[in-house]
PDB file of C-alpha atoms in Angstrom:
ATOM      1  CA  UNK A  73       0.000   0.000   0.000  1.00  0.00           C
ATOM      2  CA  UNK A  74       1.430   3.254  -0.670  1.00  0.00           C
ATOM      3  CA  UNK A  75       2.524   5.337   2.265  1.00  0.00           C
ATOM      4  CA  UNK A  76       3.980   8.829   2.993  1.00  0.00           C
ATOM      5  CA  UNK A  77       5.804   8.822   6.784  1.00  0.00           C
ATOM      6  CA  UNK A  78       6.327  12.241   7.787  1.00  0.00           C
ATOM      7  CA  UNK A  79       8.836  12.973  11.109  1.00  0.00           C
ATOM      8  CA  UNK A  80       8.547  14.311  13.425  1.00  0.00           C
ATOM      9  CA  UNK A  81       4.630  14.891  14.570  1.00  0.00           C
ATOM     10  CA  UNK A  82       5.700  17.612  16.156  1.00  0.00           C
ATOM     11  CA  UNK A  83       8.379  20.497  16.813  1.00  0.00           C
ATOM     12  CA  UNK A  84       8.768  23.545  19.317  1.00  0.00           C
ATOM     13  CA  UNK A  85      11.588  25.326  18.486  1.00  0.00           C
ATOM     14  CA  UNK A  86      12.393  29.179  19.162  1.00  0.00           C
ATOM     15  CA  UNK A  87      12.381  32.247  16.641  1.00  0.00           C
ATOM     16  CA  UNK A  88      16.076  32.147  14.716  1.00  0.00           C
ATOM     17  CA  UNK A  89      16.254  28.516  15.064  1.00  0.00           C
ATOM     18  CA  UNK A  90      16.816  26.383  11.944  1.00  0.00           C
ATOM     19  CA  UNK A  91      14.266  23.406  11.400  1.00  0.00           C
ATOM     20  CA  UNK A  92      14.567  20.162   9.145  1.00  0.00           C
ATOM     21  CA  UNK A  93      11.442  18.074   8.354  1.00  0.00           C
ATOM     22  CA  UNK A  94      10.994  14.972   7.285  1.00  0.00           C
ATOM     23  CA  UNK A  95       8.933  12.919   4.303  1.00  0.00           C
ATOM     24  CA  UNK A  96       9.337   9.753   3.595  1.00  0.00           C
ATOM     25  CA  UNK A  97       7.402   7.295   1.003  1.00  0.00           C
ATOM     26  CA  UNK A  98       6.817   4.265  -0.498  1.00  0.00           C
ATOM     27  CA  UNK A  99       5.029   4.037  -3.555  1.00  0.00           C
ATOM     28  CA  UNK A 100       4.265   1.490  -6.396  1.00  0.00           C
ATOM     29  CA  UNK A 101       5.574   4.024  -8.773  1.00  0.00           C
ATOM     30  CA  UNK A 102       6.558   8.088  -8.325  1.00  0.00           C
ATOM     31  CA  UNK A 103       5.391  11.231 -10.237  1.00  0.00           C
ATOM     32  CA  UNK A 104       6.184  13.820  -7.660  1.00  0.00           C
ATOM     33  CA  UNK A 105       6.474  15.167  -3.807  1.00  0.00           C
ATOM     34  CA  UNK A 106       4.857  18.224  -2.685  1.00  0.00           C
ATOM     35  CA  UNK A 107       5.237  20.395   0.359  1.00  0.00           C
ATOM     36  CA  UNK A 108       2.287  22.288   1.882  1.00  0.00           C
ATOM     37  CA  UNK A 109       1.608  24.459   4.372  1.00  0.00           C
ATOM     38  CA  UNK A 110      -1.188  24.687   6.938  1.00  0.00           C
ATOM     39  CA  UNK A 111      -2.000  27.291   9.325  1.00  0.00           C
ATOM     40  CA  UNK A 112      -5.964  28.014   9.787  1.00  0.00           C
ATOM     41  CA  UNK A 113      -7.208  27.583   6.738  1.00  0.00           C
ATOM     42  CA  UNK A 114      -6.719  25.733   3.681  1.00  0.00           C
ATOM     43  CA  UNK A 115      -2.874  23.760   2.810  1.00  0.00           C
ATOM     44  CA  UNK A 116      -0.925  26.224   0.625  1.00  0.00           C
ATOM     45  CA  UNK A 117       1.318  24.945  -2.062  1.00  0.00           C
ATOM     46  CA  UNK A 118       5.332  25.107  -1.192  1.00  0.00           C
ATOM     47  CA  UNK A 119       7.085  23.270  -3.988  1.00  0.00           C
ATOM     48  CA  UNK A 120       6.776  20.570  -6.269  1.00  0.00           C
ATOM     49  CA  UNK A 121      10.114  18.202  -6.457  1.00  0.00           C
ATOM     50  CA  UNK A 122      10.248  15.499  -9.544  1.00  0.00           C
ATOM     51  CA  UNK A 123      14.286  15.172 -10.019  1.00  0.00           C
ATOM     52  CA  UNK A 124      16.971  13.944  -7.444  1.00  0.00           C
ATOM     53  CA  UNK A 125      19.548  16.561  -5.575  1.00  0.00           C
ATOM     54  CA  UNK A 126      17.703  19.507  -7.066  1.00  0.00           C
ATOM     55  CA  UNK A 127      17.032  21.976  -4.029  1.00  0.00           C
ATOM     56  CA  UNK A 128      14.470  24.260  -4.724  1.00  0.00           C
ATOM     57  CA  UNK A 129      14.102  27.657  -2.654  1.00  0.00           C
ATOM     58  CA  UNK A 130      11.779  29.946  -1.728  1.00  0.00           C
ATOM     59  CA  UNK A 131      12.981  32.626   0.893  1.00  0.00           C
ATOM     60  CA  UNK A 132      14.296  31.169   4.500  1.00  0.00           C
ATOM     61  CA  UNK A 133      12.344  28.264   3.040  1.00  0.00           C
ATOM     62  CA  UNK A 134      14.331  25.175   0.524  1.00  0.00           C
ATOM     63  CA  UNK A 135      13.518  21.614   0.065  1.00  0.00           C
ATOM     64  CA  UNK A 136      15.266  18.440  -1.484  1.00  0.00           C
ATOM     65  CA  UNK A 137      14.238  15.232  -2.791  1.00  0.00           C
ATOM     66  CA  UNK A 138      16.244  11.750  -2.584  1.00  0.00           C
ATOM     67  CA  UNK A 139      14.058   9.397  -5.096  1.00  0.00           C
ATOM     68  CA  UNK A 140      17.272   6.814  -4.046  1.00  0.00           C
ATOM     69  CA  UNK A 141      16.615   6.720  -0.624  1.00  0.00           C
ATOM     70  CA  UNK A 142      13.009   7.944  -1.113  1.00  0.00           C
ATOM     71  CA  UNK A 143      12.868  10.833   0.908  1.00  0.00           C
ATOM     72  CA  UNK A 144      12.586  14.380   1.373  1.00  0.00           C
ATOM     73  CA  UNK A 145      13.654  17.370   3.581  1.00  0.00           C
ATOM     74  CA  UNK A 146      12.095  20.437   3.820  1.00  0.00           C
ATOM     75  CA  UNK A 147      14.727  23.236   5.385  1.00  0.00           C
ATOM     76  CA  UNK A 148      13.449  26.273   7.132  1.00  0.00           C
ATOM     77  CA  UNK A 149      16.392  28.922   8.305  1.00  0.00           C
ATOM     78  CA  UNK A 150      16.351  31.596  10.878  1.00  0.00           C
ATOM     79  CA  UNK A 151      12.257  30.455  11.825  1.00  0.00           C
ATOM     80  CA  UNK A 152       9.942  33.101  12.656  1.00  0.00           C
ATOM     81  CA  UNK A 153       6.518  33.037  14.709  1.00  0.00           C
ATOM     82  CA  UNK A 154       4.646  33.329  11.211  1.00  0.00           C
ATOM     83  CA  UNK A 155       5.861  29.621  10.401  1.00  0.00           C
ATOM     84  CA  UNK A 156       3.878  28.011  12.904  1.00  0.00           C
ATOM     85  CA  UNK A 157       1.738  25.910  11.291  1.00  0.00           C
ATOM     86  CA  UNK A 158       1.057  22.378   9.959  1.00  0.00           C
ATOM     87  CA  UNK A 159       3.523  21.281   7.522  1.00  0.00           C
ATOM     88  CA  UNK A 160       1.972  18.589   5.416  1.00  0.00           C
ATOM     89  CA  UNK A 161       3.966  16.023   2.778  1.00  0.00           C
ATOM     90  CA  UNK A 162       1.955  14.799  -0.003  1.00  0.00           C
ATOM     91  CA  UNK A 163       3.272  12.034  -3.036  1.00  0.00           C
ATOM     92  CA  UNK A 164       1.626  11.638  -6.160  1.00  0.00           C
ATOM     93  CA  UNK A 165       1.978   8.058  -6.854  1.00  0.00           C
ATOM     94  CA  UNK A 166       1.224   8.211 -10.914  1.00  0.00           C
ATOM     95  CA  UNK A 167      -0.114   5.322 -11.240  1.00  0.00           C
ATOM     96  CA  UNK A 168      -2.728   7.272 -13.340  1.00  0.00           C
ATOM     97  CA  UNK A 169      -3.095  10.828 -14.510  1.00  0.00           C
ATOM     98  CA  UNK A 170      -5.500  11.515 -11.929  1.00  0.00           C
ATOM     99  CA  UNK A 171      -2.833  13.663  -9.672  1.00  0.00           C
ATOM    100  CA  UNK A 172      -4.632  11.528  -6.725  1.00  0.00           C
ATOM    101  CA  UNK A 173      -2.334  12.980  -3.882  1.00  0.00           C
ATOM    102  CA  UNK A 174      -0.900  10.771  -0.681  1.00  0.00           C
ATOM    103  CA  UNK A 175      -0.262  12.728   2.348  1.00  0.00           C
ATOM    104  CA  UNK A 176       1.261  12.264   5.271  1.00  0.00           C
ATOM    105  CA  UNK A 177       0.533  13.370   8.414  1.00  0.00           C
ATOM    106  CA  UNK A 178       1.599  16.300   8.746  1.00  0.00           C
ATOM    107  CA  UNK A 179       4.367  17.870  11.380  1.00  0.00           C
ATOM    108  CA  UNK A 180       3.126  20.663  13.962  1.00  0.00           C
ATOM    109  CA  UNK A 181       5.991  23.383  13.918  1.00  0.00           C
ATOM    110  CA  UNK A 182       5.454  25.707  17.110  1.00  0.00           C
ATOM    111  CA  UNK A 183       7.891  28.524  16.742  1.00  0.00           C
ATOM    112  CA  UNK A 184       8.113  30.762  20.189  1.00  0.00           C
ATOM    113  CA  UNK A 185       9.120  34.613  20.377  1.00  0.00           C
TER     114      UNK A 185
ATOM    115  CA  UNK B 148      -9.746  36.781  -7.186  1.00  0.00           C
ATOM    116  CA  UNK B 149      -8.374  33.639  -8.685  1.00  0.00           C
ATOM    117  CA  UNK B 150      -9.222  31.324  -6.344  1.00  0.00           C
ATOM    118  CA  UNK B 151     -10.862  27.795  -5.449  1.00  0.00           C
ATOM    119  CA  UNK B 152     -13.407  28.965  -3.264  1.00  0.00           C
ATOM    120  CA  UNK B 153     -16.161  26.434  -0.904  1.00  0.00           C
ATOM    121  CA  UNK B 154     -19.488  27.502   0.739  1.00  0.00           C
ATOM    122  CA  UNK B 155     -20.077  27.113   3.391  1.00  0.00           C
ATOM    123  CA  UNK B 156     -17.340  27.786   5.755  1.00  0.00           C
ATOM    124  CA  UNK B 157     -19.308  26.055   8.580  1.00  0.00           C
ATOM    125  CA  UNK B 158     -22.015  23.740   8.787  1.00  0.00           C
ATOM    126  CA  UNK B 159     -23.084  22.513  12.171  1.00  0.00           C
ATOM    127  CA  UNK B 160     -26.439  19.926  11.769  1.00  0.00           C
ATOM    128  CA  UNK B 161     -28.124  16.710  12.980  1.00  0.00           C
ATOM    129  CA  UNK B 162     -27.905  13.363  12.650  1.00  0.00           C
ATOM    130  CA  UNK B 163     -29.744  11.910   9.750  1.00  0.00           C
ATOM    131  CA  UNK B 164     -29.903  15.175   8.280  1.00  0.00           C
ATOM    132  CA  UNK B 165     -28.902  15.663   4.210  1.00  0.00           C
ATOM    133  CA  UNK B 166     -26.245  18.016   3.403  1.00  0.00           C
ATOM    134  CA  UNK B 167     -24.510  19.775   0.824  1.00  0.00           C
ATOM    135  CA  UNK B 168     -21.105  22.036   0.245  1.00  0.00           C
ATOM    136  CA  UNK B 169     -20.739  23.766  -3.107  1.00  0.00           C
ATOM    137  CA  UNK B 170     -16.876  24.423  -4.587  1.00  0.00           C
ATOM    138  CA  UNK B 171     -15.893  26.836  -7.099  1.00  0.00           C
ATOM    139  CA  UNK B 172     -12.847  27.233  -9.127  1.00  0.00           C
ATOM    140  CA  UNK B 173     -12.131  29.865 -11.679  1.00  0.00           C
ATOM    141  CA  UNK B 174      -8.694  28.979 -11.896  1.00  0.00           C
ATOM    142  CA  UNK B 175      -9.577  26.920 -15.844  1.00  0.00           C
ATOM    143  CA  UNK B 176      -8.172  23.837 -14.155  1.00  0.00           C
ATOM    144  CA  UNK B 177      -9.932  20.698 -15.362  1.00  0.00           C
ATOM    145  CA  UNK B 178      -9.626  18.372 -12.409  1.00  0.00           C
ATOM    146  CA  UNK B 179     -11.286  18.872  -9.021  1.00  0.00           C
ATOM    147  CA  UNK B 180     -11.050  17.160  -5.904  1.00  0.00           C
ATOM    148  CA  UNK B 181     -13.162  16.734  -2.570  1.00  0.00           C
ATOM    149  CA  UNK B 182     -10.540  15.805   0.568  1.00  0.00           C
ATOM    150  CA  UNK B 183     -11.209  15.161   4.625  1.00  0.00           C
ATOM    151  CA  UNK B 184      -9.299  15.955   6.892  1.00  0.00           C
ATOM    152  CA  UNK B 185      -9.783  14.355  10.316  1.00  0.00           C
ATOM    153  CA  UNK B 186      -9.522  15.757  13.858  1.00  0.00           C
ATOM    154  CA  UNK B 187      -5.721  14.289  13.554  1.00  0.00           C
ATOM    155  CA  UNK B 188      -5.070  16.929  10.695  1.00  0.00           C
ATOM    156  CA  UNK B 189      -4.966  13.872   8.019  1.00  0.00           C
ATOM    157  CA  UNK B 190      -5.662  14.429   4.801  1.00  0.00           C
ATOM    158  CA  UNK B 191      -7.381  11.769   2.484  1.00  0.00           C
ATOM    159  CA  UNK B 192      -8.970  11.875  -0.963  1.00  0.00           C
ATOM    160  CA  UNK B 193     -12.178  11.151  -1.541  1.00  0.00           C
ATOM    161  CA  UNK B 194     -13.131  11.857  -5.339  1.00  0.00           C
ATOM    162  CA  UNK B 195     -11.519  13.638  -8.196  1.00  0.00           C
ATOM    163  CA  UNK B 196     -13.661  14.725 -11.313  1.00  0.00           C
ATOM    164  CA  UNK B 197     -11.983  15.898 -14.653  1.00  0.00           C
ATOM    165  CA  UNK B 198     -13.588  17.725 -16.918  1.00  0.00           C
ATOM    166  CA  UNK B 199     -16.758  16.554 -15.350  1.00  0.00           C
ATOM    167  CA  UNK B 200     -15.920  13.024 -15.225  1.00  0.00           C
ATOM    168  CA  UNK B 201     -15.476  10.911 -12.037  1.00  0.00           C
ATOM    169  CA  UNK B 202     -11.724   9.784 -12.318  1.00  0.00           C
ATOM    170  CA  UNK B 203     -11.054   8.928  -8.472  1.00  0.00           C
ATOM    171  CA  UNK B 204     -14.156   7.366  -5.886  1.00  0.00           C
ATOM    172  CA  UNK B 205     -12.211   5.917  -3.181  1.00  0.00           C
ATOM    173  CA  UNK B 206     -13.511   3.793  -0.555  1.00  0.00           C
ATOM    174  CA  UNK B 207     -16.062   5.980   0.798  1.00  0.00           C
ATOM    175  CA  UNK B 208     -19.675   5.297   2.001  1.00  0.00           C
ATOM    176  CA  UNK B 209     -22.403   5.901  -0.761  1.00  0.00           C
ATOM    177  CA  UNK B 210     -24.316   8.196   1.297  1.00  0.00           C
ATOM    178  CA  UNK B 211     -21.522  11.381  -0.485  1.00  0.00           C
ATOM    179  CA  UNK B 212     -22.078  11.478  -3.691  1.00  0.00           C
ATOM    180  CA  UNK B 213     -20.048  14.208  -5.558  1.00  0.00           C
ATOM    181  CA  UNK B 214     -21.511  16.137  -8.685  1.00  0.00           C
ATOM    182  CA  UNK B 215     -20.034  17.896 -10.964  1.00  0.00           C
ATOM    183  CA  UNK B 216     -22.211  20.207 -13.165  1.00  0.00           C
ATOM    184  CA  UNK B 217     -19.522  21.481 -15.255  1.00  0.00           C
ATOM    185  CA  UNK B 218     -15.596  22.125 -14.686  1.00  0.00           C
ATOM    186  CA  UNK B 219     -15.470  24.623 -12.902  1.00  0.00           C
ATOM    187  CA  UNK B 220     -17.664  23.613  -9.863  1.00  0.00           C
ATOM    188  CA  UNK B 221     -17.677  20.228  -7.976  1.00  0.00           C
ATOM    189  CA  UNK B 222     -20.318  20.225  -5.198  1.00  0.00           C
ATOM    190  CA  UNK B 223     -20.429  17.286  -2.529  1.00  0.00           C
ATOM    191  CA  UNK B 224     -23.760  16.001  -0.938  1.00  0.00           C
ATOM    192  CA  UNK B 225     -23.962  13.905   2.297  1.00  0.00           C
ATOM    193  CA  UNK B 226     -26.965  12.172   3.027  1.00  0.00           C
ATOM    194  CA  UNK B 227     -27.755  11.048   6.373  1.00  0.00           C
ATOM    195  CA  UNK B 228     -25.209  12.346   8.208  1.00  0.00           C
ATOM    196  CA  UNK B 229     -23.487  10.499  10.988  1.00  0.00           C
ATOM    197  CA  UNK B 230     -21.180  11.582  14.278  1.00  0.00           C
ATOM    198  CA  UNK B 231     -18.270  10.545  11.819  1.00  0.00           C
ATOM    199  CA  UNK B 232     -18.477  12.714   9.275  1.00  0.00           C
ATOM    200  CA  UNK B 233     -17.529  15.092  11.528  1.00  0.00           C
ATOM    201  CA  UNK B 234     -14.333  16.866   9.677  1.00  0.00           C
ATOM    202  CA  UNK B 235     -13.104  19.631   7.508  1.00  0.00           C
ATOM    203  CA  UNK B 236     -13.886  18.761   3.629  1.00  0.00           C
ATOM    204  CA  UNK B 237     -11.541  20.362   0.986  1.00  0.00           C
ATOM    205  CA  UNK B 238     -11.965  21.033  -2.000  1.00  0.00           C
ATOM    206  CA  UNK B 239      -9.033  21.640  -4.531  1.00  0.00           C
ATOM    207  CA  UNK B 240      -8.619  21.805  -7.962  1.00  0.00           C
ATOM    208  CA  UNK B 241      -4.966  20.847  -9.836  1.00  0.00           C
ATOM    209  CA  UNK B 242      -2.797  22.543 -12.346  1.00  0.00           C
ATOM    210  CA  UNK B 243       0.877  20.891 -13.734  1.00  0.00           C
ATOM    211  CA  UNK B 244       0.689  18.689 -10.987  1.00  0.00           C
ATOM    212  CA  UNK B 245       0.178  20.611  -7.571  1.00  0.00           C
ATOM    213  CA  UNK B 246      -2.944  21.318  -6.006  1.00  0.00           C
ATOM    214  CA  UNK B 247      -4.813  24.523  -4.929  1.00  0.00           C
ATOM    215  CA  UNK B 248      -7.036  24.029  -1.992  1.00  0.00           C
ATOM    216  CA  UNK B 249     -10.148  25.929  -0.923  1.00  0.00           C
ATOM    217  CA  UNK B 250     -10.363  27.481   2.716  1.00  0.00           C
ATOM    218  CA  UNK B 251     -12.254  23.973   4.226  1.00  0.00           C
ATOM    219  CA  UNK B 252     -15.675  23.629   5.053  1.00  0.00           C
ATOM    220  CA  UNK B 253     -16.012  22.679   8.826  1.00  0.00           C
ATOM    221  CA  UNK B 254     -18.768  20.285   9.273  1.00  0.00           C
ATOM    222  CA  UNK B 255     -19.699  19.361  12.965  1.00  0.00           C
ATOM    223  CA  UNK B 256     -22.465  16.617  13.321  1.00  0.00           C
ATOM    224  CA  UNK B 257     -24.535  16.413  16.631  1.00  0.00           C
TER     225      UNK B 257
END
């Protein structure tokens, strides 16, 4: 059964801290990983990672994909309070062009003043 | 706006009642999606339409049945509502692979 493993549930770190999150998957076959983020409302999209030792970046915020050891890191430097939220790990396992989406469960970053 | 948007934001209702949430997307994307997410924050599909056409039913009880009138809107309707259902429903809508997700409708069931 296909699976996405995110680590760890949970995280309380302090404001200028540096955070690493986890995302792990098995899947019959692979189309792409995608990072979201979750604060009150709805998920909003991070990044979308297809290729191997590509990093992509957005701000404080980067992410990298290992389809060898079938993983991913997301990367947050010098945290602030406004990225507390839920951040949630999703595969598309193309087995069909449906972009049906596996998430994990998600990891709680707290970040305190 | 551009935007995936879901009415309404909260629903609170009775057992055994019938229920529907409406989505809108104005984005042009031609596949739609209806998610729950669970009091544990977990996120699982439930149906995907493209271009009107049911593409994804996973297992979920027959009493939601999606509809999808044209591509641009994919409404969900609940009948007889149990405790259970109890959850935020998504709705998103997909473009080049990722995913744009409304702001949740928060159904409680009592």
């Amino acid at each position: 059964e296909d699976k996405v493993v995110q680590s760890p549930l949970s995280l309380v770190v302090h404001e200028g801290d540096t955070v690493t999150l986890n995302c792990s998957y098995e899947v019959t076959n692979f189309r792409s990983l995608l990072w979201y983020k979750q604060e009150k409302k709805a998920p909003t999209f991070l990044f979308m990672l297809t290729s191997s030792g590509i990093e992509k970046k957005s701000g404080r915020l980067s992410s990298i994909l290992d389809k060898k050891e079938l993983f991913s890191i997301l990367n947050i430097t010098a945290t602030q309070t406004g990225d507390s939220a839920i951040y949630l790990c999703a595969v598309d396992p193309g087995s069909s062009n449906t972009g049906k989406l596996i998430f994990g469960q998600g990891t709680t970053l707290q970040v305190k003043p | 706006d551009t935007a995936v948007s879901q009415t309404p934001k909260y629903l609170v209702t009775q057992m055994g009642n019938d229920k529907s949430i409406k989505c809108e997307q104005n984005l042009g994307h031609d596949t739609m999606y209806w998610y729950k997410q669970d009091s544990k924050k977990f996120l699982k599909i439930m149906f995907s339409y493209n271009n009107k056409e049911l593409i994804i039913n996973e297992t979920v009880p027959n009493r939601f049945s999606p509809k999808s009138p044209d591509k641009a809107h994919l409404n969900l309707h609940i009948n007889s509502l149990e405790l259970g259902d109890s959850a935020v429903y998504f709705c998103a809508s997909r473009l080049a692979g990722s995913q744009y997700f409304g702001p949740g409708t928060r159904l409680l069931v009592l």
